[in-house]
Every structure is written in C-alpha cells, then in structure tokens.
XYZ file of N, CA and C in Angstrom:
684
model
N -33.273 4.955 -34.797
C -33.240 5.284 -36.213
C -31.880 4.952 -36.782
N -31.825 4.932 -38.184
C -30.548 4.643 -38.826
C -29.500 5.669 -38.462
N -29.901 6.947 -38.468
C -28.928 8.011 -38.223
C -28.369 7.940 -36.813
N -29.229 7.621 -35.828
C -28.733 7.568 -34.452
C -27.787 6.401 -34.266
N -28.084 5.252 -34.953
C -27.176 4.113 -34.843
C -25.837 4.433 -35.484
N -25.875 5.187 -36.551
C -24.640 5.490 -37.275
C -23.730 6.419 -36.485
N -24.330 7.274 -35.661
C -23.508 8.256 -34.944
C -23.210 7.851 -33.500
N -23.759 6.696 -33.083
C -23.506 6.260 -31.701
C -22.022 5.966 -31.517
N -21.505 6.339 -30.353
C -20.093 6.100 -30.075
C -19.909 5.322 -28.789
N -18.732 4.772 -28.631
C -18.413 4.044 -27.408
C -17.187 4.667 -26.760
N -17.228 4.715 -25.444
C -16.058 5.179 -24.694
C -15.595 4.050 -23.785
N -14.302 3.893 -23.684
C -13.709 2.800 -22.904
C -12.663 3.409 -21.978
N -12.833 3.212 -20.671
C -11.930 3.837 -19.699
C -11.193 2.779 -18.883
N -9.922 3.040 -18.602
C -9.148 2.150 -17.734
C -8.075 2.958 -17.019
N -7.849 2.613 -15.739
C -6.816 3.322 -14.971
C -5.427 2.978 -15.480
N -5.265 1.728 -15.957
C -3.969 1.294 -16.481
C -4.185 0.552 -17.789
N -3.171 0.568 -18.664
C -3.279 -0.105 -19.957
C -2.423 -1.373 -19.922
N -3.023 -2.462 -19.418
C -2.341 -3.747 -19.389
C -2.595 -4.479 -20.700
N -1.938 -5.633 -20.889
C -2.133 -6.401 -22.121
C -3.576 -6.903 -22.226
N -4.190 -7.257 -21.077
C -5.586 -7.721 -21.090
C -6.535 -6.597 -21.498
N -6.275 -5.394 -20.975
C -7.116 -4.245 -21.319
C -6.973 -3.921 -22.803
N -5.739 -3.978 -23.308
C -5.503 -3.695 -24.729
C -6.239 -4.701 -25.621
N -6.257 -5.976 -25.195
C -6.956 -7.016 -25.959
C -8.463 -6.753 -25.975
N -9.004 -6.360 -24.819
C -10.431 -6.046 -24.719
C -10.782 -4.836 -25.575
N -9.879 -3.869 -25.595
C -10.089 -2.661 -26.404
C -10.192 -3.024 -27.885
N -9.292 -3.905 -28.335
C -9.301 -4.314 -29.751
C -10.587 -5.067 -30.101
N -11.112 -5.835 -29.143
C -12.323 -6.620 -29.386
C -13.578 -5.747 -29.413
N -13.577 -4.665 -28.638
C -14.792 -3.853 -28.471
C -14.860 -2.629 -29.380
N -13.708 -2.103 -29.773
C -13.692 -0.812 -30.457
C -13.127 -0.926 -31.867
N -13.614 -0.064 -32.751
C -13.111 -0.017 -34.127
C -12.466 1.344 -34.366
N -11.210 1.347 -34.765
C -10.454 2.577 -35.021
C -10.615 3.608 -33.892
N -10.287 3.225 -32.665
C -10.513 4.158 -31.548
C -9.522 5.313 -31.527
N -9.965 6.425 -30.973
C -9.072 7.548 -30.676
C -8.607 7.356 -29.239
N -7.305 7.279 -29.049
C -6.751 6.996 -27.719
C -6.352 8.301 -27.034
N -6.855 8.513 -25.838
C -6.525 9.711 -25.058
C -5.903 9.271 -23.742
N -4.667 9.703 -23.486
C -3.997 9.391 -22.223
C -3.879 10.667 -21.408
N -4.266 10.584 -20.135
C -4.184 11.766 -19.272
C -2.732 12.166 -19.081
N -1.887 11.172 -18.817
C -0.464 11.457 -18.652
C 0.314 10.172 -18.826
N 1.376 10.229 -19.590
C 2.229 9.061 -19.758
C 3.276 9.003 -18.656
N 3.455 10.094 -17.932
C 4.473 10.160 -16.889
C 3.882 9.739 -15.551
N 4.651 8.981 -14.802
C 4.217 8.589 -13.467
C 4.623 9.687 -12.498
N 3.633 10.322 -11.894
C 3.927 11.438 -10.999
C 3.079 11.323 -9.745
N 3.473 12.072 -8.723
C 2.728 12.109 -7.470
C 2.330 13.551 -7.190
N 1.266 13.733 -6.410
C 0.732 15.077 -6.184
C 1.611 15.862 -5.207
N 1.559 17.184 -5.333
C 2.393 18.051 -4.500
C 1.989 18.037 -3.030
N 0.719 17.702 -2.751
C 0.260 17.697 -1.356
C 0.689 16.436 -0.600
N 1.389 15.541 -1.305
C 1.880 14.313 -0.683
C 3.323 14.492 -0.218
N 3.555 14.315 1.069
C 4.914 14.344 1.614
C 5.473 12.928 1.542
N 6.597 12.771 0.846
C 7.178 11.446 0.633
C 8.526 11.337 1.337
N 8.626 10.340 2.208
C 9.857 10.118 2.972
C 10.344 8.685 2.790
N 11.639 8.502 2.999
C 12.187 7.152 3.113
C 12.768 7.004 4.513
N 12.886 5.772 4.949
C 13.479 5.491 6.251
C 14.409 4.307 6.069
N 15.718 4.563 6.168
C 16.692 3.482 5.985
C 16.773 2.679 7.274
N 16.494 1.381 7.181
C 16.411 0.535 8.375
C 17.216 -0.746 8.171
N 17.891 -1.234 9.222
C 18.511 -2.562 9.133
C 17.401 -3.608 9.033
N 17.544 -4.570 8.146
C 16.483 -5.559 7.920
C 16.060 -6.255 9.209
N 17.010 -6.525 10.102
C 16.678 -7.272 11.325
C 15.825 -6.455 12.296
N 15.802 -5.129 12.129
C 15.008 -4.276 13.023
C 13.804 -3.640 12.312
N 13.434 -4.214 11.180
C 12.358 -3.624 10.372
C 11.049 -3.506 11.156
N 10.701 -4.550 11.912
C 9.448 -4.516 12.671
C 9.488 -3.484 13.792
N 10.676 -3.242 14.345
C 10.803 -2.178 15.358
C 10.471 -0.825 14.736
N 10.997 -0.594 13.552
C 10.786 0.705 12.903
C 9.326 0.905 12.495
N 8.700 -0.128 11.941
C 7.319 0.068 11.492
C 6.388 0.271 12.685
N 6.641 -0.416 13.795
C 5.790 -0.221 14.972
C 6.097 1.094 15.675
N 7.313 1.592 15.528
C 7.618 2.950 15.990
C 6.770 3.956 15.206
N 6.660 3.737 13.894
C 5.824 4.617 13.064
C 4.356 4.523 13.472
N 3.885 3.304 13.747
C 2.488 3.156 14.185
C 2.228 3.987 15.442
N 3.196 3.993 16.350
C 3.047 4.751 17.594
C 3.095 6.257 17.326
N 4.039 6.670 16.484
C 4.184 8.090 16.137
C 2.938 8.627 15.432
N 2.331 7.786 14.614
C 1.218 8.211 13.758
C -0.103 7.603 14.224
N -0.228 7.378 15.518
C -1.377 6.639 16.062
C -2.711 7.348 15.849
N -2.674 8.659 15.634
C -3.925 9.402 15.417
C -4.360 9.369 13.953
N -3.582 8.714 13.108
C -3.847 8.710 11.664
C -4.453 7.388 11.210
N -5.143 7.426 10.061
C -5.517 6.186 9.383
C -4.358 5.819 8.462
N -3.909 4.584 8.575
C -2.675 4.172 7.905
C -2.893 2.905 7.094
N -2.375 2.899 5.871
C -2.390 1.701 5.037
C -0.955 1.250 4.823
N -0.702 -0.026 5.098
C 0.647 -0.584 5.011
C 0.678 -1.628 3.905
N 1.660 -1.523 3.017
C 1.786 -2.475 1.918
C 2.949 -3.431 2.161
N 2.656 -4.727 1.998
C 3.674 -5.760 2.122
C 3.731 -6.556 0.820
N 4.737 -7.426 0.722
C 4.957 -8.140 -0.536
C 4.214 -9.477 -0.605
N 4.024 -10.135 0.558
C 3.441 -11.478 0.558
C 2.270 -11.582 1.532
N 1.453 -12.630 1.332
C 0.318 -12.876 2.231
C 0.804 -13.171 3.646
N 1.841 -14.008 3.765
C 2.359 -14.352 5.094
C 2.884 -13.125 5.823
N 3.550 -12.243 5.091
C 4.073 -11.028 5.713
C 2.929 -10.135 6.190
N 1.857 -10.090 5.412
C 0.678 -9.309 5.799
C 0.082 -9.843 7.093
N -0.099 -11.155 7.154
C -0.649 -11.787 8.363
C 0.234 -11.514 9.571
N 1.525 -11.750 9.397
C 2.468 -11.617 10.512
C 2.522 -10.187 11.032
N 2.623 -9.225 10.117
C 2.755 -7.830 10.538
C 1.512 -7.355 11.285
N 0.326 -7.747 10.794
C -0.914 -7.355 11.479
C -0.987 -7.967 12.871
N -0.558 -9.226 13.005
C -0.567 -9.887 14.317
C 0.427 -9.239 15.273
N 1.639 -8.964 14.790
C 2.650 -8.311 15.635
C 2.127 -6.967 16.127
N 1.546 -6.194 15.217
C 1.014 -4.878 15.593
C -0.103 -5.005 16.629
N -0.990 -5.982 16.422
C -2.087 -6.185 17.387
C -1.547 -6.622 18.746
N -0.531 -7.473 18.733
C 0.068 -7.933 19.992
C 0.734 -6.790 20.752
N 1.061 -5.727 20.039
C 1.648 -4.535 20.664
C 0.584 -3.490 21.000
N -0.674 -3.821 20.740
C -1.760 -2.926 21.133
C -2.284 -2.005 20.053
N -1.822 -2.178 18.810
C -2.291 -1.328 17.714
C -3.500 -1.963 17.019
N -4.360 -1.112 16.456
C -5.585 -1.583 15.800
C -5.349 -1.918 14.350
N -4.744 -3.088 14.090
C -4.384 -3.471 12.722
C -5.257 -4.617 12.226
N -5.643 -4.552 10.950
C -6.350 -5.654 10.289
C -5.650 -5.956 8.963
N -5.579 -7.247 8.584
C -4.942 -7.609 7.314
C -5.949 -7.855 6.200
N -5.508 -7.650 4.972
C -6.258 -8.078 3.786
C -5.252 -8.730 2.840
N -5.494 -10.004 2.518
C -4.574 -10.704 1.613
C -5.331 -11.752 0.816
N -4.674 -12.319 -0.172
C -5.326 -13.208 -1.124
C -5.775 -14.539 -0.568
N -5.269 -14.939 0.602
C -5.663 -16.219 1.188
C -6.936 -16.105 2.032
N -7.444 -14.882 2.193
C -8.678 -14.675 2.950
C -9.884 -14.876 2.039
N -10.971 -15.387 2.613
C -12.217 -15.476 1.851
C -12.749 -14.062 1.627
N -13.598 -13.913 0.622
C -14.147 -12.586 0.332
C -14.928 -12.010 1.516
N -15.761 -12.809 2.216
C -16.459 -12.247 3.385
C -15.504 -11.746 4.467
N -14.424 -12.503 4.715
C -13.452 -12.069 5.733
C -12.721 -10.805 5.285
N -12.431 -10.758 3.994
C -11.744 -9.584 3.459
C -12.616 -8.332 3.614
N -13.900 -8.480 3.268
C -14.821 -7.345 3.384
C -15.073 -6.984 4.846
N -15.069 -7.996 5.724
C -15.237 -7.732 7.154
C -14.086 -6.909 7.705
N -12.854 -7.262 7.302
C -11.676 -6.504 7.734
C -11.731 -5.081 7.187
N -12.132 -4.961 5.922
C -12.224 -3.639 5.304
C -13.252 -2.765 6.016
N -14.384 -3.355 6.387
C -15.425 -2.588 7.079
C -14.957 -2.100 8.448
N -14.151 -2.912 9.133
C -13.592 -2.477 10.421
C -12.704 -1.249 10.229
N -11.964 -1.244 9.130
C -11.080 -0.109 8.839
C -11.895 1.114 8.436
N -12.874 0.910 7.571
C -13.677 2.036 7.081
C -14.520 2.671 8.185
N -14.959 1.851 9.143
C -15.802 2.367 10.227
C -14.991 3.069 11.312
N -13.657 2.903 11.273
C -12.819 3.510 12.300
C -12.571 2.607 13.491
N -13.121 1.385 13.444
C -12.882 0.428 14.532
C -11.405 0.040 14.583
N -10.773 -0.003 13.429
C -9.321 -0.225 13.313
C -8.740 0.902 12.460
N -7.523 1.331 12.786
C -6.959 2.465 12.039
C -5.751 2.088 11.186
N -5.384 0.801 11.196
C -4.250 0.342 10.382
C -4.715 -0.820 9.509
N -4.542 -0.687 8.198
C -4.889 -1.746 7.248
C -3.605 -2.231 6.593
N -3.310 -3.526 6.750
C -2.105 -4.124 6.166
C -2.537 -4.962 4.968
N -1.940 -4.714 3.806
C -2.432 -5.373 2.588
C -1.312 -5.643 1.596
N -1.539 -6.643 0.755
C -0.688 -6.844 -0.418
C -1.248 -5.999 -1.559
N -0.434 -5.769 -2.578
C -0.893 -4.995 -3.740
C -2.104 -5.652 -4.393
N -2.020 -6.978 -4.594
C -3.083 -7.695 -5.302
C -4.391 -7.623 -4.529
N -4.336 -7.842 -3.204
C -5.556 -7.859 -2.393
C -6.228 -6.497 -2.340
N -5.440 -5.431 -2.455
C -6.008 -4.080 -2.324
C -6.676 -3.595 -3.607
N -6.372 -4.250 -4.738
C -6.922 -3.791 -6.018
C -8.423 -4.052 -6.104
N -9.137 -3.077 -6.599
C -10.566 -3.244 -6.803
C -11.411 -3.070 -5.562
N -10.774 -2.879 -4.405
C -11.537 -2.682 -3.175
C -11.816 -1.202 -2.961
N -12.976 -0.919 -2.431
C -13.356 0.466 -2.134
C -12.705 0.877 -0.819
N -11.471 1.329 -0.915
C -10.721 1.730 0.275
C -10.703 3.253 0.343
N -11.157 3.820 1.447
C -11.208 5.282 1.549
C -9.813 5.895 1.552
N -9.745 7.175 1.262
C -8.463 7.883 1.333
C -7.935 7.800 2.761
N -6.644 7.548 2.894
C -6.030 7.409 4.215
C -5.067 8.571 4.466
N -4.672 8.733 5.727
C -3.739 9.809 6.074
C -2.303 9.452 5.713
N -1.970 8.171 5.915
C -0.579 7.727 5.775
C -0.518 6.425 4.985
N 0.472 6.317 4.097
C 0.806 5.051 3.441
C 2.220 4.676 3.861
N 2.385 3.440 4.339
C 3.712 2.939 4.689
C 4.047 1.780 3.755
N 5.164 1.885 3.067
C 5.660 0.784 2.251
C 6.586 -0.052 3.129
N 6.015 -1.083 3.760
C 6.829 -1.972 4.602
C 7.852 -2.685 3.725
N 7.400 -3.116 2.560
C 8.297 -3.690 1.550
C 8.350 -2.748 0.357
N 9.533 -2.449 -0.119
C 9.676 -1.636 -1.331
C 9.101 -2.439 -2.500
N 8.196 -1.863 -3.290
C 7.615 -2.629 -4.403
C 8.668 -2.996 -5.443
N 8.558 -4.215 -5.971
C 9.521 -4.658 -6.978
C 9.263 -3.987 -8.323
N 8.017 -3.625 -8.561
C 7.660 -2.848 -9.751
C 7.488 -1.391 -9.313
N 8.324 -0.513 -9.815
C 8.307 0.885 -9.371
C 6.953 1.555 -9.579
N 6.230 1.150 -10.623
C 4.923 1.764 -10.890
C 3.928 1.475 -9.764
N 4.118 0.339 -9.074
C 3.237 0.019 -7.940
C 3.392 1.042 -6.819
N 4.564 1.657 -6.740
C 4.771 2.693 -5.717
C 3.773 3.838 -5.914
N 3.621 4.268 -7.152
C 2.711 5.381 -7.452
C 1.273 5.005 -7.111
N 0.882 3.757 -7.428
C -0.475 3.311 -7.099
C -0.677 3.250 -5.585
N 0.339 2.770 -4.872
C 0.234 2.662 -3.411
C 0.060 4.031 -2.760
N 0.974 4.943 -3.056
C 0.931 6.249 -2.379
C -0.263 7.078 -2.836
N -0.873 6.680 -3.969
C -2.081 7.357 -4.431
C -3.291 7.115 -3.548
N -3.142 6.246 -2.545
C -4.223 6.016 -1.582
C -4.356 7.176 -0.597
N -3.357 8.057 -0.551
C -3.416 9.212 0.344
C -3.272 10.500 -0.463
N -3.455 11.643 0.203
C -3.360 12.966 -0.445
C -4.305 13.086 -1.636
N -5.540 12.640 -1.454
C -6.546 12.733 -2.517
C -7.378 14.002 -2.366
N -7.921 14.451 -3.480
C -8.858 15.588 -3.509
C -8.302 16.811 -2.791
N -7.010 17.077 -3.001
C -6.403 18.281 -2.432
C -5.972 18.167 -0.985
N -6.265 17.025 -0.348
C -5.846 16.841 1.043
C -4.359 16.521 1.104
N -3.747 16.795 2.258
C -2.345 16.438 2.440
C -2.250 14.969 2.844
N -1.090 14.390 2.658
C -0.874 12.994 3.029
C 0.602 12.724 3.215
N 0.904 11.583 3.811
C 2.288 11.195 4.087
C 2.516 9.775 3.593
N 3.641 9.563 2.913
C 4.057 8.220 2.510
C 5.474 7.985 3.022
N 5.668 6.871 3.725
C 6.987 6.522 4.253
C 7.370 5.150 3.712
N 8.545 5.061 3.104
C 9.028 3.801 2.538
C 10.206 3.292 3.354
N 10.069 2.073 3.897
C 11.166 1.460 4.645
C 12.141 0.835 3.652
N 13.396 1.230 3.743
C 14.421 0.763 2.809
C 15.500 0.038 3.603
N 15.640 -1.269 3.381
C 16.706 -2.017 4.037
C 17.944 -2.014 3.145
N 19.003 -2.640 3.657
C 20.249 -2.717 2.885
C 20.071 -3.521 1.598
N 18.982 -4.290 1.502
C 18.736 -5.116 0.316
C 17.823 -4.434 -0.712
N 17.321 -3.254 -0.379
C 16.305 -2.594 -1.213
C 16.799 -1.354 -1.956
N 18.065 -1.029 -1.815
C 18.554 0.263 -2.310
C 18.324 0.423 -3.812
N 18.589 -0.622 -4.579
C 18.432 -0.522 -6.042
C 16.964 -0.300 -6.423
N 16.050 -1.032 -5.770
C 14.615 -0.852 -6.039
C 14.173 0.562 -5.682
N 14.684 1.057 -4.566
C 14.336 2.406 -4.110
C 14.817 3.464 -5.107
N 16.027 3.291 -5.623
C 16.570 4.252 -6.592
C 15.757 4.256 -7.886
N 15.218 3.098 -8.269
C 14.358 3.026 -9.461
C 13.093 3.856 -9.268
N 12.549 3.845 -8.049
C 11.350 4.636 -7.746
C 11.656 6.121 -7.884
N 12.773 6.557 -7.338
C 13.142 7.975 -7.432
C 13.303 8.404 -8.889
N 13.878 7.524 -9.705
C 14.039 7.857 -11.129
C 12.676 7.938 -11.817
N 11.777 7.035 -11.460
C 10.453 7.012 -12.095
C 9.655 8.274 -11.787
N 9.639 8.694 -10.517
C 8.819 9.857 -10.139
C 9.561 11.171 -10.323
N 10.859 11.091 -10.608
C 11.627 12.300 -10.903
C 11.876 13.199 -9.712
N 11.969 12.602 -8.530
C 12.288 13.413 -7.348
C 12.994 12.573 -6.295
N 13.766 13.258 -5.459
C 14.456 12.616 -4.340
C 13.572 12.683 -3.103
N 13.435 11.570 -2.415
C 12.654 11.549 -1.191
C 13.503 12.028 -0.016
N 12.843 12.650 0.958
C 13.531 13.118 2.159
C 13.531 12.023 3.220
N 14.545 12.055 4.082
C 14.634 11.066 5.160
C 13.605 11.374 6.247
N 12.968 10.333 6.771
C 12.043 10.482 7.898
C 12.861 10.413 9.178
N 12.584 11.297 10.104
C 13.359 11.350 11.345
C 12.834 10.332 12.356
N 13.591 9.258 12.548
C 13.256 8.239 13.547
C 14.547 7.886 14.278
N 14.805 8.511 15.440
C 16.062 8.276 16.166
C 16.241 6.795 16.515
N 17.377 6.243 16.136
C 17.623 4.813 16.334
C 17.477 4.393 17.798
N 17.963 5.248 18.719
C 17.900 4.893 20.142
C 16.445 4.721 20.583
N 15.576 5.627 20.134
C 14.157 5.559 20.500
C 13.491 4.331 19.878
N 13.847 4.037 18.633
C 13.253 2.887 17.945
C 13.627 1.587 18.646
N 14.909 1.439 18.997
C 15.384 0.174 19.551
C 14.951 -0.053 20.990
N 14.360 0.961 21.612
C 13.743 0.747 22.923
C 12.580 -0.244 22.815
N 12.037 -0.374 21.606
C 10.923 -1.294 21.361
C 11.379 -2.729 21.115
N 12.681 -2.947 20.980
C 13.197 -4.221 20.484
C 12.696 -5.430 21.275
N 12.766 -5.352 22.596
C 12.367 -6.493 23.427
C 10.876 -6.793 23.273
N 10.053 -5.758 23.292
C 8.602 -5.938 23.145
C 8.248 -6.468 21.755
N 8.944 -5.969 20.739
C 8.683 -6.424 19.367
C 9.077 -7.890 19.206
N 10.218 -8.283 19.768
C 10.645 -9.684 19.688
C 9.611 -10.614 20.312
N 9.060 -10.206 21.456
C 8.039 -11.016 22.118
C 6.756 -11.066 21.276
N 6.377 -9.925 20.694
C 5.186 -9.878 19.835
C 5.369 -10.753 18.596
N 6.587 -10.800 18.057
C 6.880 -11.656 16.902
C 6.759 -13.130 17.272
N 7.266 -13.484 18.460
C 7.194 -14.875 18.925
C 5.732 -15.316 19.079
N 4.922 -14.454 19.689
C 3.499 -14.765 19.866
C 2.801 -14.876 18.508
N 3.124 -13.964 17.585
C 2.517 -13.977 16.247
C 2.849 -15.265 15.501
N 4.099 -15.739 15.627
C 4.500 -16.986 14.965
C 3.676 -18.157 15.491
N 3.446 -18.189 16.807
C 2.614 -19.248 17.397
C 1.165 -19.135 16.921
N 0.663 -17.905 16.841
C -0.715 -17.693 16.381
C -0.898 -18.171 14.942
N 0.097 -17.926 14.102
C 0.018 -18.360 12.706
C 0.082 -19.879 12.600
N 0.933 -20.503 13.415
C 1.022 -21.968 13.397
C -0.303 -22.600 13.828
N -0.899 -22.042 14.876
C -2.180 -22.568 15.365
C -3.286 -22.387 14.324
N -3.283 -21.236 13.647
C -4.311 -20.963 12.633
C -4.169 -21.893 11.430
N -2.930 -22.282 11.113
C -2.673 -23.122 9.941
C -2.778 -24.615 10.247
N -2.877 -24.960 11.531
C -2.895 -26.379 11.929
C -4.184 -27.067 11.474
C-alpha cells in the first residue's frame, strides 16, 4: 500500500566506516540518521595484553618459544607480508608445531582448506596477514600474537578482537623489536593503556636458537622449491 511504502525504512550496518562504505551509504540512503556504537578504539577487560621486547635477529626464537609455552591454546598470528606468513608457518611446522598459513597469494580453495584445518582442531596455529583474515569466518581463539606490529594502530584493535569474545578471557602478545618502538607507542596511545611485559627469560628462549636457525634454512629451501 501507499502508506506502507511511505513508512518503509532502511538500515545500513558496517563494522568500519571507510571511504567506500561512506560512498555506498550516500548512494543507498536519503538523510540517514547515523548511530555509532563508539568512536573510541578500546579493548575488552577480559583481554590480557602483553608486549615482548625482542632483538629483531632473534624474533623467530621468541615466537616459537611462545608457541611452545602456549601449545595447549588455539593461536592466531598476524604478520605484515605474504612471504613472512609463508616462512613463519613453515619454520613453525619444521619445529613440530601445527601451523597453517592464510595469505593473499593462496587460491580461495587452499585458503578455505587451511582455515578448515584450524577450525577442526587439526592445526592449532593460524598465521595470517590482515588482508587475508578479513571476511573469513574465523572462530574465537585463545591467543593472538602480533609477530609484526601493525603499521596502522587501528589494525591492532581488530587483530586482538579475535580473542576474548563473548565474555571469555584471552591473551594478546605483541613482539616489539628495536625498530617498532614508535609504532608500539602509537598503539598504547590509541587504546589508552600501557601493556605489561610478557615474561620470557632470554636464556630459555635462546636455547632454541640452533634449532630455529636450521628450521629457517629448511623453510627457505621449501619456499624456493615451491616458487620454482
């Protein structure tokens, strides 16, 4: 009827307000009322957030130390590049950990296959780039590790939001090298809190050095063979 058409309304929802979303909003809606849940970037209280200051040359030792410490947990690891995602997953697998990668150079079937291994519990570590993880149905995880500090501080909030969902507790650990301090400080300013240091004794971590170096060498060969 005329009256029902006149009173019909439209609702438009988005997790983030990007320029593309704003353009779509203008095309679809007339004089919309805008409701924002929160303009502030915040993290939930049930999330324990730690940083771990690491020398860049020993970064893989530290992340694999964490994999060993947190072996009973489901863990999602964020990296900056596709190559880093591939390499880290291979190094972890060469050390005996159940890691699978998801990155933009994978076909959609391979990406979904890796995701299903993680969701089914066949693998407990998922290594991903920010872009590859978007839009995927990834279950809540126990731990988020930021192998690379995100260059956009807002990505930190999206990453750690993969854990501590629905009132559950969760852990996020960010590896900070000597080159990442400024990016890390931007994150603390954005979320309005100081992160606590994660306890990882250097002597215990560096006991892994020889095994990690060998795993890195094997991973480099595996990547060369795959790309040949």
